[in-house]
mmCIF file with all atom_site columns, C-alpha atoms in Angstrom:
data_model
loop_
_atom_site.group_PDB
_atom_site.id
_atom_site.type_symbol
_atom_site.label_atom_id
_atom_site.label_alt_id
_atom_site.label_comp_id
_atom_site.label_asym_id
_atom_site.label_entity_id
_atom_site.label_seq_id
_atom_site.pdbx_PDB_ins_code
_atom_site.Cartn_x
_atom_site.Cartn_y
_atom_site.Cartn_z
_atom_site.occupancy
_atom_site.B_iso_or_equiv
_atom_site.pdbx_formal_charge
_atom_site.auth_seq_id
_atom_site.auth_comp_id
_atom_site.auth_asym_id
_atom_site.auth_atom_id
_atom_site.pdbx_PDB_model_num
ATOM 1  C CA . MET A 1 1  ? 54.388 -22.867 230.184 1.00 0.00 ? 1  MET A CA 1
ATOM 2  C CA . SER A 1 2  ? 53.237 -19.900 232.004 1.00 0.00 ? 2  SER A CA 1
ATOM 3  C CA . ILE A 1 3  ? 52.288 -19.544 235.930 1.00 0.00 ? 3  ILE A CA 1
ATOM 4  C CA . ASP A 1 4  ? 49.509 -17.455 237.036 1.00 0.00 ? 4  ASP A CA 1
ATOM 5  C CA . GLN A 1 5  ? 48.842 -15.806 240.406 1.00 0.00 ? 5  GLN A CA 1
ATOM 6  C CA . SER A 1 6  ? 46.467 -18.869 241.539 1.00 0.00 ? 6  SER A CA 1
ATOM 7  C CA . THR A 1 7  ? 49.199 -21.296 240.807 1.00 0.00 ? 7  THR A CA 1
ATOM 8  C CA . ALA A 1 8  ? 51.972 -19.385 242.684 1.00 0.00 ? 8  ALA A CA 1
ATOM 9  C CA . ALA A 1 9  ? 49.475 -19.002 245.126 1.00 0.00 ? 9  ALA A CA 1
ATOM 10 C CA . LYS A 1 10 ? 49.000 -22.570 245.303 1.00 0.00 ? 10 LYS A CA 1
ATOM 11 C CA . VAL A 1 11 ? 52.806 -23.582 245.169 1.00 0.00 ? 11 VAL A CA 1
ATOM 12 C CA . ALA A 1 12 ? 53.359 -21.086 248.105 1.00 0.00 ? 12 ALA A CA 1
ATOM 13 C CA . LYS A 1 13 ? 50.552 -23.009 250.034 1.00 0.00 ? 13 LYS A CA 1
ATOM 14 C CA . LEU A 1 14 ? 52.182 -26.166 249.162 1.00 0.00 ? 14 LEU A CA 1
ATOM 15 C CA . ALA A 1 15 ? 55.794 -25.184 250.675 1.00 0.00 ? 15 ALA A CA 1
ATOM 16 C CA . ARG A 1 16 ? 53.820 -23.653 253.617 1.00 0.00 ? 16 ARG A CA 1
ATOM 17 C CA . ILE A 1 17 ? 55.148 -19.927 252.656 1.00 0.00 ? 17 ILE A CA 1
ATOM 18 C CA . LYS A 1 18 ? 52.871 -17.036 253.676 1.00 0.00 ? 18 LYS A CA 1
ATOM 19 C CA . VAL A 1 19 ? 52.619 -14.863 250.507 1.00 0.00 ? 19 VAL A CA 1
ATOM 20 C CA . GLU A 1 20 ? 50.363 -11.560 250.718 1.00 0.00 ? 20 GLU A CA 1
ATOM 21 C CA . ASP A 1 21 ? 47.795 -11.141 247.836 1.00 0.00 ? 21 ASP A CA 1
ATOM 22 C CA . ASP A 1 22 ? 49.920 -7.909  246.559 1.00 0.00 ? 22 ASP A CA 1
ATOM 23 C CA . ALA A 1 23 ? 53.140 -10.004 246.252 1.00 0.00 ? 23 ALA A CA 1
ATOM 24 C CA . LEU A 1 24 ? 51.491 -12.928 244.171 1.00 0.00 ? 24 LEU A CA 1
ATOM 25 C CA . PRO A 1 25 ? 52.282 -11.178 240.966 1.00 0.00 ? 25 PRO A CA 1
ATOM 26 C CA . ALA A 1 26 ? 56.058 -10.734 241.706 1.00 0.00 ? 26 ALA A CA 1
ATOM 27 C CA . LEU A 1 27 ? 55.896 -14.148 242.817 1.00 0.00 ? 27 LEU A CA 1
ATOM 28 C CA . ALA A 1 28 ? 54.403 -15.652 239.561 1.00 0.00 ? 28 ALA A CA 1
ATOM 29 C CA . ASP A 1 29 ? 57.087 -13.420 237.591 1.00 0.00 ? 29 ASP A CA 1
ATOM 30 C CA . GLU A 1 30 ? 59.823 -14.831 239.290 1.00 0.00 ? 30 GLU A CA 1
ATOM 31 C CA . PHE A 1 31 ? 58.510 -18.168 238.559 1.00 0.00 ? 31 PHE A CA 1
ATOM 32 C CA . ASN A 1 32 ? 57.912 -17.217 235.130 1.00 0.00 ? 32 ASN A CA 1
ATOM 33 C CA . ASN A 1 33 ? 61.691 -16.457 234.859 1.00 0.00 ? 33 ASN A CA 1
ATOM 34 C CA . ILE A 1 34 ? 62.770 -19.439 236.500 1.00 0.00 ? 34 ILE A CA 1
ATOM 35 C CA . LEU A 1 35 ? 60.980 -21.512 234.102 1.00 0.00 ? 35 LEU A CA 1
ATOM 36 C CA . GLY A 1 36 ? 62.338 -19.560 231.207 1.00 0.00 ? 36 GLY A CA 1
ATOM 37 C CA . PHE A 1 37 ? 65.575 -20.185 231.929 1.00 0.00 ? 37 PHE A CA 1
ATOM 38 C CA . ILE A 1 38 ? 64.994 -23.757 232.217 1.00 0.00 ? 38 ILE A CA 1
ATOM 39 C CA . GLU A 1 39 ? 63.713 -23.755 228.670 1.00 0.00 ? 39 GLU A CA 1
ATOM 40 C CA . GLN A 1 40 ? 66.623 -21.902 227.664 1.00 0.00 ? 40 GLN A CA 1
ATOM 41 C CA . LEU A 1 41 ? 68.925 -24.835 229.139 1.00 0.00 ? 41 LEU A CA 1
ATOM 42 C CA . ASN A 1 42 ? 66.685 -27.164 227.525 1.00 0.00 ? 42 ASN A CA 1
ATOM 43 C CA . GLU A 1 43 ? 67.472 -25.597 224.008 1.00 0.00 ? 43 GLU A CA 1
ATOM 44 C CA . VAL A 1 44 ? 71.403 -26.232 224.612 1.00 0.00 ? 44 VAL A CA 1
ATOM 45 C CA . ASP A 1 45 ? 72.797 -29.155 222.563 1.00 0.00 ? 45 ASP A CA 1
ATOM 46 C CA . VAL A 1 46 ? 74.443 -31.874 225.075 1.00 0.00 ? 46 VAL A CA 1
ATOM 47 C CA . GLU A 1 47 ? 74.646 -34.412 222.453 1.00 0.00 ? 47 GLU A CA 1
ATOM 48 C CA . GLY A 1 48 ? 78.014 -36.392 223.298 1.00 0.00 ? 48 GLY A CA 1
ATOM 49 C CA . VAL A 1 49 ? 78.751 -34.593 226.424 1.00 0.00 ? 49 VAL A CA 1
ATOM 50 C CA . GLU A 1 50 ? 79.677 -36.757 229.396 1.00 0.00 ? 50 GLU A CA 1
ATOM 51 C CA . PRO A 1 51 ? 77.961 -35.954 232.882 1.00 0.00 ? 51 PRO A CA 1
ATOM 52 C CA . MET A 1 52 ? 80.375 -34.589 235.271 1.00 0.00 ? 52 MET A CA 1
ATOM 53 C CA . THR A 1 53 ? 80.440 -34.216 239.050 1.00 0.00 ? 53 THR A CA 1
ATOM 54 C CA . SER A 1 54 ? 82.784 -31.192 238.956 1.00 0.00 ? 54 SER A CA 1
ATOM 55 C CA . VAL A 1 55 ? 84.672 -28.793 236.603 1.00 0.00 ? 55 VAL A CA 1
ATOM 56 C CA . THR A 1 56 ? 87.932 -30.479 236.899 1.00 0.00 ? 56 THR A CA 1
ATOM 57 C CA . PRO A 1 57 ? 88.438 -33.986 236.552 1.00 0.00 ? 57 PRO A CA 1
ATOM 58 C CA . GLN A 1 58 ? 88.822 -35.869 239.743 1.00 0.00 ? 58 GLN A CA 1
ATOM 59 C CA . ARG A 1 59 ? 89.611 -39.344 240.968 1.00 0.00 ? 59 ARG A CA 1
ATOM 60 C CA . LEU A 1 60 ? 88.754 -40.272 244.417 1.00 0.00 ? 60 LEU A CA 1
ATOM 61 C CA . LYS A 1 61 ? 91.580 -42.393 246.283 1.00 0.00 ? 61 LYS A CA 1
ATOM 62 C CA . ARG A 1 62 ? 90.765 -45.812 246.666 1.00 0.00 ? 62 ARG A CA 1
ATOM 63 C CA . ARG A 1 63 ? 91.484 -48.298 249.159 1.00 0.00 ? 63 ARG A CA 1
ATOM 64 C CA . VAL A 1 64 ? 91.136 -51.735 250.241 1.00 0.00 ? 64 VAL A CA 1
ATOM 65 C CA . ASP A 1 65 ? 87.734 -52.492 251.524 1.00 0.00 ? 65 ASP A CA 1
ATOM 66 C CA . GLU A 1 66 ? 88.572 -54.329 254.938 1.00 0.00 ? 66 GLU A CA 1
ATOM 67 C CA . VAL A 1 67 ? 86.423 -55.147 257.884 1.00 0.00 ? 67 VAL A CA 1
ATOM 68 C CA . THR A 1 68 ? 88.224 -54.422 261.060 1.00 0.00 ? 68 THR A CA 1
ATOM 69 C CA . ASP A 1 69 ? 86.755 -54.317 264.658 1.00 0.00 ? 69 ASP A CA 1
ATOM 70 C CA . GLY A 1 70 ? 88.976 -51.172 265.311 1.00 0.00 ? 70 GLY A CA 1
ATOM 71 C CA . ASN A 1 71 ? 90.414 -52.296 268.308 1.00 0.00 ? 71 ASN A CA 1
ATOM 72 C CA . GLN A 1 72 ? 89.269 -49.377 269.900 1.00 0.00 ? 72 GLN A CA 1
ATOM 73 C CA . GLN A 1 73 ? 86.587 -50.586 272.402 1.00 0.00 ? 73 GLN A CA 1
ATOM 74 C CA . ASP A 1 74 ? 88.160 -48.921 275.407 1.00 0.00 ? 74 ASP A CA 1
ATOM 75 C CA . LYS A 1 75 ? 88.335 -45.674 273.739 1.00 0.00 ? 75 LYS A CA 1
ATOM 76 C CA . VAL A 1 76 ? 84.811 -45.728 272.512 1.00 0.00 ? 76 VAL A CA 1
ATOM 77 C CA . LEU A 1 77 ? 83.187 -46.539 275.889 1.00 0.00 ? 77 LEU A CA 1
ATOM 78 C CA . ALA A 1 78 ? 85.365 -44.035 277.476 1.00 0.00 ? 78 ALA A CA 1
ATOM 79 C CA . ASN A 1 79 ? 82.750 -41.624 275.865 1.00 0.00 ? 79 ASN A CA 1
ATOM 80 C CA . ALA A 1 80 ? 79.568 -43.617 277.276 1.00 0.00 ? 80 ALA A CA 1
ATOM 81 C CA . PRO A 1 81 ? 77.735 -42.162 280.170 1.00 0.00 ? 81 PRO A CA 1
ATOM 82 C CA . ASP A 1 82 ? 77.410 -45.767 281.327 1.00 0.00 ? 82 ASP A CA 1
ATOM 83 C CA . ALA A 1 83 ? 79.156 -48.970 280.081 1.00 0.00 ? 83 ALA A CA 1
ATOM 84 C CA . ARG A 1 84 ? 78.877 -52.318 281.515 1.00 0.00 ? 84 ARG A CA 1
ATOM 85 C CA . GLU A 1 85 ? 80.645 -55.740 280.373 1.00 0.00 ? 85 GLU A CA 1
ATOM 86 C CA . GLY A 1 86 ? 82.014 -53.847 277.383 1.00 0.00 ? 86 GLY A CA 1
ATOM 87 C CA . PHE A 1 87 ? 78.817 -52.709 276.020 1.00 0.00 ? 87 PHE A CA 1
ATOM 88 C CA . PHE A 1 88 ? 76.707 -49.069 276.034 1.00 0.00 ? 88 PHE A CA 1
ATOM 89 C CA . ALA A 1 89 ? 74.271 -49.529 278.934 1.00 0.00 ? 89 ALA A CA 1
ATOM 90 C CA . VAL A 1 90 ? 70.926 -47.954 278.121 1.00 0.00 ? 90 VAL A CA 1
ATOM 91 C CA . PRO A 1 91 ? 67.764 -47.506 280.143 1.00 0.00 ? 91 PRO A CA 1
ATOM 92 C CA . LYS A 1 92 ? 65.112 -49.898 279.532 1.00 0.00 ? 92 LYS A CA 1
ATOM 93 C CA . VAL A 1 93 ? 62.106 -48.331 277.301 1.00 0.00 ? 93 VAL A CA 1
ATOM 94 C CA . VAL A 1 94 ? 59.858 -51.328 276.477 1.00 0.00 ? 94 VAL A CA 1
ATOM 95 C CA . GLU A 1 95 ? 58.301 -52.888 279.539 1.00 0.00 ? 95 GLU A CA 1
#
């Protein structure tokens, strides 16, 4: 697959990037270099290779999923600009 100048201009327009006409050949070349690299990656044999999220094997620490109310209502409401009867008070927005 090859990107020509008109396709590069269309991609730039879709990305809302202003590209001058004299810069379109360089942009098309850059796109072609990127696509060439992707084609190289597609040639790599990855059969039997497990997907990974990191180069080092890591296990996330797990904890019991317990629902709690936090028991911190006073601390949370201390940050509120206006709190009434244990709740955040907000201005009425719908008539």
